[in-house]
């Protein structure tokens, strides 16, 4: 059985983190493991998390930028998850996102990273997320071939983590996704 982890990166975003975690709870395909990695927030983060006792918390105590996602990525990898879904705390999901991504990944074993289309709440798509290999379109999710991606919201196959490792520690924020996807593409 396929095992999925959802890893949410948070920093000072408790108001939207609550909405994102609620959207993870409402997925048609449930995560086997949900992890919030917090970058030392000083807002109402501890209070919000009381409403989500099923969520594993990794509290870093300081702001490590997007590199902090590595703590969640490696926890999910060590837990044996086949797919690791990364999301930022403001990435509220439609109810079928995890299911659609997992089905797509299962039907396209050559794809290592896939992500959904971004929408501004209540509006049309604002951008398509580009991924490393493959091209297909399913429902509201678009997948295009490219070397770079936004791994702020993406499903990553376990084998990609095994081949590339996690996010490059040389990047606090920005271009870490480009670096990650180039490394994934280079590894095949």
PDB file of C-alpha atoms in Angstrom, residues 8-167:
ATOM      1  CA  UNK A   8       3.968  21.692   5.873  1.00  0.00           C
ATOM      2  CA  UNK A   9       6.560  24.403   6.396  1.00  0.00           C
ATOM      3  CA  UNK A  10       5.457  27.199   8.736  1.00  0.00           C
ATOM      4  CA  UNK A  11       6.766  30.545   9.904  1.00  0.00           C
ATOM      5  CA  UNK A  12       4.579  33.152  11.586  1.00  0.00           C
ATOM      6  CA  UNK A  13       1.514  32.043   9.591  1.00  0.00           C
ATOM      7  CA  UNK A  14      -0.807  30.452  12.127  1.00  0.00           C
ATOM      8  CA  UNK A  15      -3.954  32.004  10.673  1.00  0.00           C
ATOM      9  CA  UNK A  16      -3.487  30.334   7.281  1.00  0.00           C
ATOM     10  CA  UNK A  17      -1.748  27.257   8.722  1.00  0.00           C
ATOM     11  CA  UNK A  18      -5.042  26.347  10.374  1.00  0.00           C
ATOM     12  CA  UNK A  19      -6.828  26.515   6.989  1.00  0.00           C
ATOM     13  CA  UNK A  20      -4.101  24.458   5.331  1.00  0.00           C
ATOM     14  CA  UNK A  21      -4.231  21.750   8.010  1.00  0.00           C
ATOM     15  CA  UNK A  22      -8.028  21.660   7.753  1.00  0.00           C
ATOM     16  CA  UNK A  23      -7.682  21.172   3.989  1.00  0.00           C
ATOM     17  CA  UNK A  24      -5.233  18.290   4.581  1.00  0.00           C
ATOM     18  CA  UNK A  25      -7.806  16.681   6.911  1.00  0.00           C
ATOM     19  CA  UNK A  26     -10.475  16.933   4.193  1.00  0.00           C
ATOM     20  CA  UNK A  27      -8.460  15.196   1.474  1.00  0.00           C
ATOM     21  CA  UNK A  28     -10.181  12.346  -0.357  1.00  0.00           C
ATOM     22  CA  UNK A  29      -6.899  10.422   0.009  1.00  0.00           C
ATOM     23  CA  UNK A  30      -5.607  10.801   3.544  1.00  0.00           C
ATOM     24  CA  UNK A  31      -1.974  11.323   4.475  1.00  0.00           C
ATOM     25  CA  UNK A  32      -0.510   8.512   6.515  1.00  0.00           C
ATOM     26  CA  UNK A  33       1.678  11.063   8.258  1.00  0.00           C
ATOM     27  CA  UNK A  34       1.280  14.834   8.529  1.00  0.00           C
ATOM     28  CA  UNK A  35       4.197  16.910   9.776  1.00  0.00           C
ATOM     29  CA  UNK A  36       4.427  20.633  10.469  1.00  0.00           C
ATOM     30  CA  UNK A  37       7.952  22.000  10.549  1.00  0.00           C
ATOM     31  CA  UNK A  38       7.924  25.326  12.373  1.00  0.00           C
ATOM     32  CA  UNK A  39      10.676  27.893  11.869  1.00  0.00           C
ATOM     33  CA  UNK A  40      10.528  29.385  15.370  1.00  0.00           C
ATOM     34  CA  UNK A  41       7.188  31.177  15.092  1.00  0.00           C
ATOM     35  CA  UNK A  42       6.209  33.626  17.823  1.00  0.00           C
ATOM     36  CA  UNK A  43       2.545  33.891  16.855  1.00  0.00           C
ATOM     37  CA  UNK A  44      -0.385  31.675  17.895  1.00  0.00           C
ATOM     38  CA  UNK A  45       1.234  28.537  16.424  1.00  0.00           C
ATOM     39  CA  UNK A  46       1.110  26.478  19.679  1.00  0.00           C
ATOM     40  CA  UNK A  47      -2.576  27.315  20.155  1.00  0.00           C
ATOM     41  CA  UNK A  48      -3.483  26.396  16.563  1.00  0.00           C
ATOM     42  CA  UNK A  49      -1.667  23.075  16.830  1.00  0.00           C
ATOM     43  CA  UNK A  50      -3.822  22.031  19.803  1.00  0.00           C
ATOM     44  CA  UNK A  51      -6.645  21.510  17.278  1.00  0.00           C
ATOM     45  CA  UNK A  52      -4.506  19.037  15.320  1.00  0.00           C
ATOM     46  CA  UNK A  53      -3.233  16.403  17.775  1.00  0.00           C
ATOM     47  CA  UNK A  54      -2.670  13.900  14.942  1.00  0.00           C
ATOM     48  CA  UNK A  55      -0.028  16.149  13.363  1.00  0.00           C
ATOM     49  CA  UNK A  56       3.617  15.538  14.199  1.00  0.00           C
ATOM     50  CA  UNK A  57       5.385  18.768  15.084  1.00  0.00           C
ATOM     51  CA  UNK A  58       9.026  19.550  14.465  1.00  0.00           C
ATOM     52  CA  UNK A  59       9.796  22.841  16.173  1.00  0.00           C
ATOM     53  CA  UNK A  60      13.150  24.237  15.089  1.00  0.00           C
ATOM     54  CA  UNK A  61      13.206  27.274  17.387  1.00  0.00           C
ATOM     55  CA  UNK A  62      14.759  29.543  14.733  1.00  0.00           C
ATOM     56  CA  UNK A  63      14.073  30.567  11.145  1.00  0.00           C
ATOM     57  CA  UNK A  64      16.006  28.328   8.753  1.00  0.00           C
ATOM     58  CA  UNK A  65      13.990  29.395   5.713  1.00  0.00           C
ATOM     59  CA  UNK A  66      12.941  26.777   3.216  1.00  0.00           C
ATOM     60  CA  UNK A  67      15.828  24.594   4.350  1.00  0.00           C
ATOM     61  CA  UNK A  68      13.683  23.739   7.376  1.00  0.00           C
ATOM     62  CA  UNK A  69      11.590  21.503   5.117  1.00  0.00           C
ATOM     63  CA  UNK A  70      14.492  19.033   5.232  1.00  0.00           C
ATOM     64  CA  UNK A  71      13.541  18.065   8.776  1.00  0.00           C
ATOM     65  CA  UNK A  72      10.075  17.030   7.582  1.00  0.00           C
ATOM     66  CA  UNK A  73      11.344  15.458   4.364  1.00  0.00           C
ATOM     67  CA  UNK A  74      13.802  13.270   6.243  1.00  0.00           C
ATOM     68  CA  UNK A  75      11.235  12.346   8.938  1.00  0.00           C
ATOM     69  CA  UNK A  76       8.831  11.224   6.193  1.00  0.00           C
ATOM     70  CA  UNK A  77      11.608   9.375   4.369  1.00  0.00           C
ATOM     71  CA  UNK A  78      12.671   7.579   7.555  1.00  0.00           C
ATOM     72  CA  UNK A  79       9.009   6.663   8.185  1.00  0.00           C
ATOM     73  CA  UNK A  80       9.064   4.799   4.856  1.00  0.00           C
ATOM     74  CA  UNK A  81       6.723   7.093   2.939  1.00  0.00           C
ATOM     75  CA  UNK A  82       6.526   6.455  -0.814  1.00  0.00           C
ATOM     76  CA  UNK A  83       5.478  10.031  -1.575  1.00  0.00           C
ATOM     77  CA  UNK A  84       6.261  13.221   0.297  1.00  0.00           C
ATOM     78  CA  UNK A  85       3.863  16.078  -0.339  1.00  0.00           C
ATOM     79  CA  UNK A  86       5.438  19.444   0.488  1.00  0.00           C
ATOM     80  CA  UNK A  87       3.278  22.477   1.158  1.00  0.00           C
ATOM     81  CA  UNK A  88       3.787  25.904   2.618  1.00  0.00           C
ATOM     82  CA  UNK A  89       1.539  27.011   5.453  1.00  0.00           C
ATOM     83  CA  UNK A  90      -0.528  29.143   3.066  1.00  0.00           C
ATOM     84  CA  UNK A  91      -1.166  26.315   0.574  1.00  0.00           C
ATOM     85  CA  UNK A  92      -4.847  25.556   1.168  1.00  0.00           C
ATOM     86  CA  UNK A  93      -5.749  22.503  -0.926  1.00  0.00           C
ATOM     87  CA  UNK A  94      -8.778  21.429  -2.909  1.00  0.00           C
ATOM     88  CA  UNK A  95     -10.145  18.188  -1.418  1.00  0.00           C
ATOM     89  CA  UNK A  96      -8.789  15.950  -4.189  1.00  0.00           C
ATOM     90  CA  UNK A  97      -5.209  17.244  -4.555  1.00  0.00           C
ATOM     91  CA  UNK A  98      -3.404  14.381  -2.809  1.00  0.00           C
ATOM     92  CA  UNK A  99      -5.494  11.766  -4.583  1.00  0.00           C
ATOM     93  CA  UNK A 100      -5.007  13.320  -8.025  1.00  0.00           C
ATOM     94  CA  UNK A 101      -1.253  13.681  -7.506  1.00  0.00           C
ATOM     95  CA  UNK A 102      -0.880  10.138  -6.175  1.00  0.00           C
ATOM     96  CA  UNK A 103      -2.901   8.667  -9.061  1.00  0.00           C
ATOM     97  CA  UNK A 104      -0.860  10.684 -11.540  1.00  0.00           C
ATOM     98  CA  UNK A 105       2.419   9.528  -9.980  1.00  0.00           C
ATOM     99  CA  UNK A 106       1.276   5.888  -9.938  1.00  0.00           C
ATOM    100  CA  UNK A 107       0.328   6.054 -13.630  1.00  0.00           C
ATOM    101  CA  UNK A 108       3.538   7.891 -14.590  1.00  0.00           C
ATOM    102  CA  UNK A 109       6.389   6.090 -12.828  1.00  0.00           C
ATOM    103  CA  UNK A 110       8.990   8.144 -14.738  1.00  0.00           C
ATOM    104  CA  UNK A 111       7.798  11.349 -13.025  1.00  0.00           C
ATOM    105  CA  UNK A 112       9.694  12.107  -9.833  1.00  0.00           C
ATOM    106  CA  UNK A 113       8.086  15.419  -8.838  1.00  0.00           C
ATOM    107  CA  UNK A 114       4.564  16.664  -9.568  1.00  0.00           C
ATOM    108  CA  UNK A 115       2.586  19.622  -8.353  1.00  0.00           C
ATOM    109  CA  UNK A 116      -0.869  21.138  -8.693  1.00  0.00           C
ATOM    110  CA  UNK A 117      -1.904  24.313 -10.421  1.00  0.00           C
ATOM    111  CA  UNK A 118      -1.888  27.363  -8.132  1.00  0.00           C
ATOM    112  CA  UNK A 119      -5.103  29.310  -7.688  1.00  0.00           C
ATOM    113  CA  UNK A 120      -5.852  32.472  -5.818  1.00  0.00           C
ATOM    114  CA  UNK A 121      -8.789  31.474  -3.616  1.00  0.00           C
ATOM    115  CA  UNK A 122     -11.998  31.887  -5.603  1.00  0.00           C
ATOM    116  CA  UNK A 123     -10.228  32.844  -8.837  1.00  0.00           C
ATOM    117  CA  UNK A 124      -8.707  31.383 -11.986  1.00  0.00           C
ATOM    118  CA  UNK A 125      -5.285  29.713 -11.995  1.00  0.00           C
ATOM    119  CA  UNK A 126      -2.418  32.114 -11.384  1.00  0.00           C
ATOM    120  CA  UNK A 127       0.405  29.848 -12.536  1.00  0.00           C
ATOM    121  CA  UNK A 128       1.208  26.343 -13.612  1.00  0.00           C
ATOM    122  CA  UNK A 129       3.848  24.536 -11.628  1.00  0.00           C
ATOM    123  CA  UNK A 130       6.531  23.034 -13.843  1.00  0.00           C
ATOM    124  CA  UNK A 131       8.106  19.706 -13.013  1.00  0.00           C
ATOM    125  CA  UNK A 132      11.140  17.705 -14.054  1.00  0.00           C
ATOM    126  CA  UNK A 133       9.744  15.108 -16.451  1.00  0.00           C
ATOM    127  CA  UNK A 134       6.558  14.038 -18.166  1.00  0.00           C
ATOM    128  CA  UNK A 135       3.587  15.953 -19.455  1.00  0.00           C
ATOM    129  CA  UNK A 136      -0.087  15.329 -18.888  1.00  0.00           C
ATOM    130  CA  UNK A 137      -3.185  17.202 -17.844  1.00  0.00           C
ATOM    131  CA  UNK A 138      -5.752  15.847 -15.417  1.00  0.00           C
ATOM    132  CA  UNK A 139      -8.749  17.774 -14.122  1.00  0.00           C
ATOM    133  CA  UNK A 140      -7.539  20.955 -12.387  1.00  0.00           C
ATOM    134  CA  UNK A 141      -3.940  19.810 -12.184  1.00  0.00           C
ATOM    135  CA  UNK A 142      -1.483  20.568 -14.964  1.00  0.00           C
ATOM    136  CA  UNK A 143       1.887  18.865 -15.413  1.00  0.00           C
ATOM    137  CA  UNK A 144       4.434  20.246 -17.853  1.00  0.00           C
ATOM    138  CA  UNK A 145       7.971  19.129 -18.659  1.00  0.00           C
ATOM    139  CA  UNK A 146      10.647  21.460 -17.304  1.00  0.00           C
ATOM    140  CA  UNK A 147      13.894  21.450 -15.390  1.00  0.00           C
ATOM    141  CA  UNK A 148      12.701  23.647 -12.586  1.00  0.00           C
ATOM    142  CA  UNK A 149       9.806  23.532 -10.214  1.00  0.00           C
ATOM    143  CA  UNK A 150       8.264  25.135  -7.210  1.00  0.00           C
ATOM    144  CA  UNK A 151       8.711  22.536  -4.519  1.00  0.00           C
ATOM    145  CA  UNK A 152       6.853  24.796  -2.099  1.00  0.00           C
ATOM    146  CA  UNK A 153       3.871  22.672  -3.116  1.00  0.00           C
ATOM    147  CA  UNK A 154       4.706  19.372  -4.765  1.00  0.00           C
ATOM    148  CA  UNK A 155       4.580  15.622  -4.392  1.00  0.00           C
ATOM    149  CA  UNK A 156       8.017  14.015  -4.484  1.00  0.00           C
ATOM    150  CA  UNK A 157       8.652  10.349  -5.066  1.00  0.00           C
ATOM    151  CA  UNK A 158      10.748   8.594  -2.394  1.00  0.00           C
ATOM    152  CA  UNK A 159      13.310   7.533  -5.002  1.00  0.00           C
ATOM    153  CA  UNK A 160      14.020  11.186  -5.805  1.00  0.00           C
ATOM    154  CA  UNK A 161      14.932  11.868  -2.170  1.00  0.00           C
ATOM    155  CA  UNK A 162      17.076   8.736  -2.137  1.00  0.00           C
ATOM    156  CA  UNK A 163      18.917   9.848  -5.281  1.00  0.00           C
ATOM    157  CA  UNK A 164      19.291  13.569  -4.589  1.00  0.00           C
ATOM    158  CA  UNK A 165      19.079  13.994  -0.857  1.00  0.00           C
ATOM    159  CA  UNK A 166      16.973  16.814   0.494  1.00  0.00           C
ATOM    160  CA  UNK A 167      17.092  20.573  -0.109  1.00  0.00           C
TER     161      UNK A 167
END
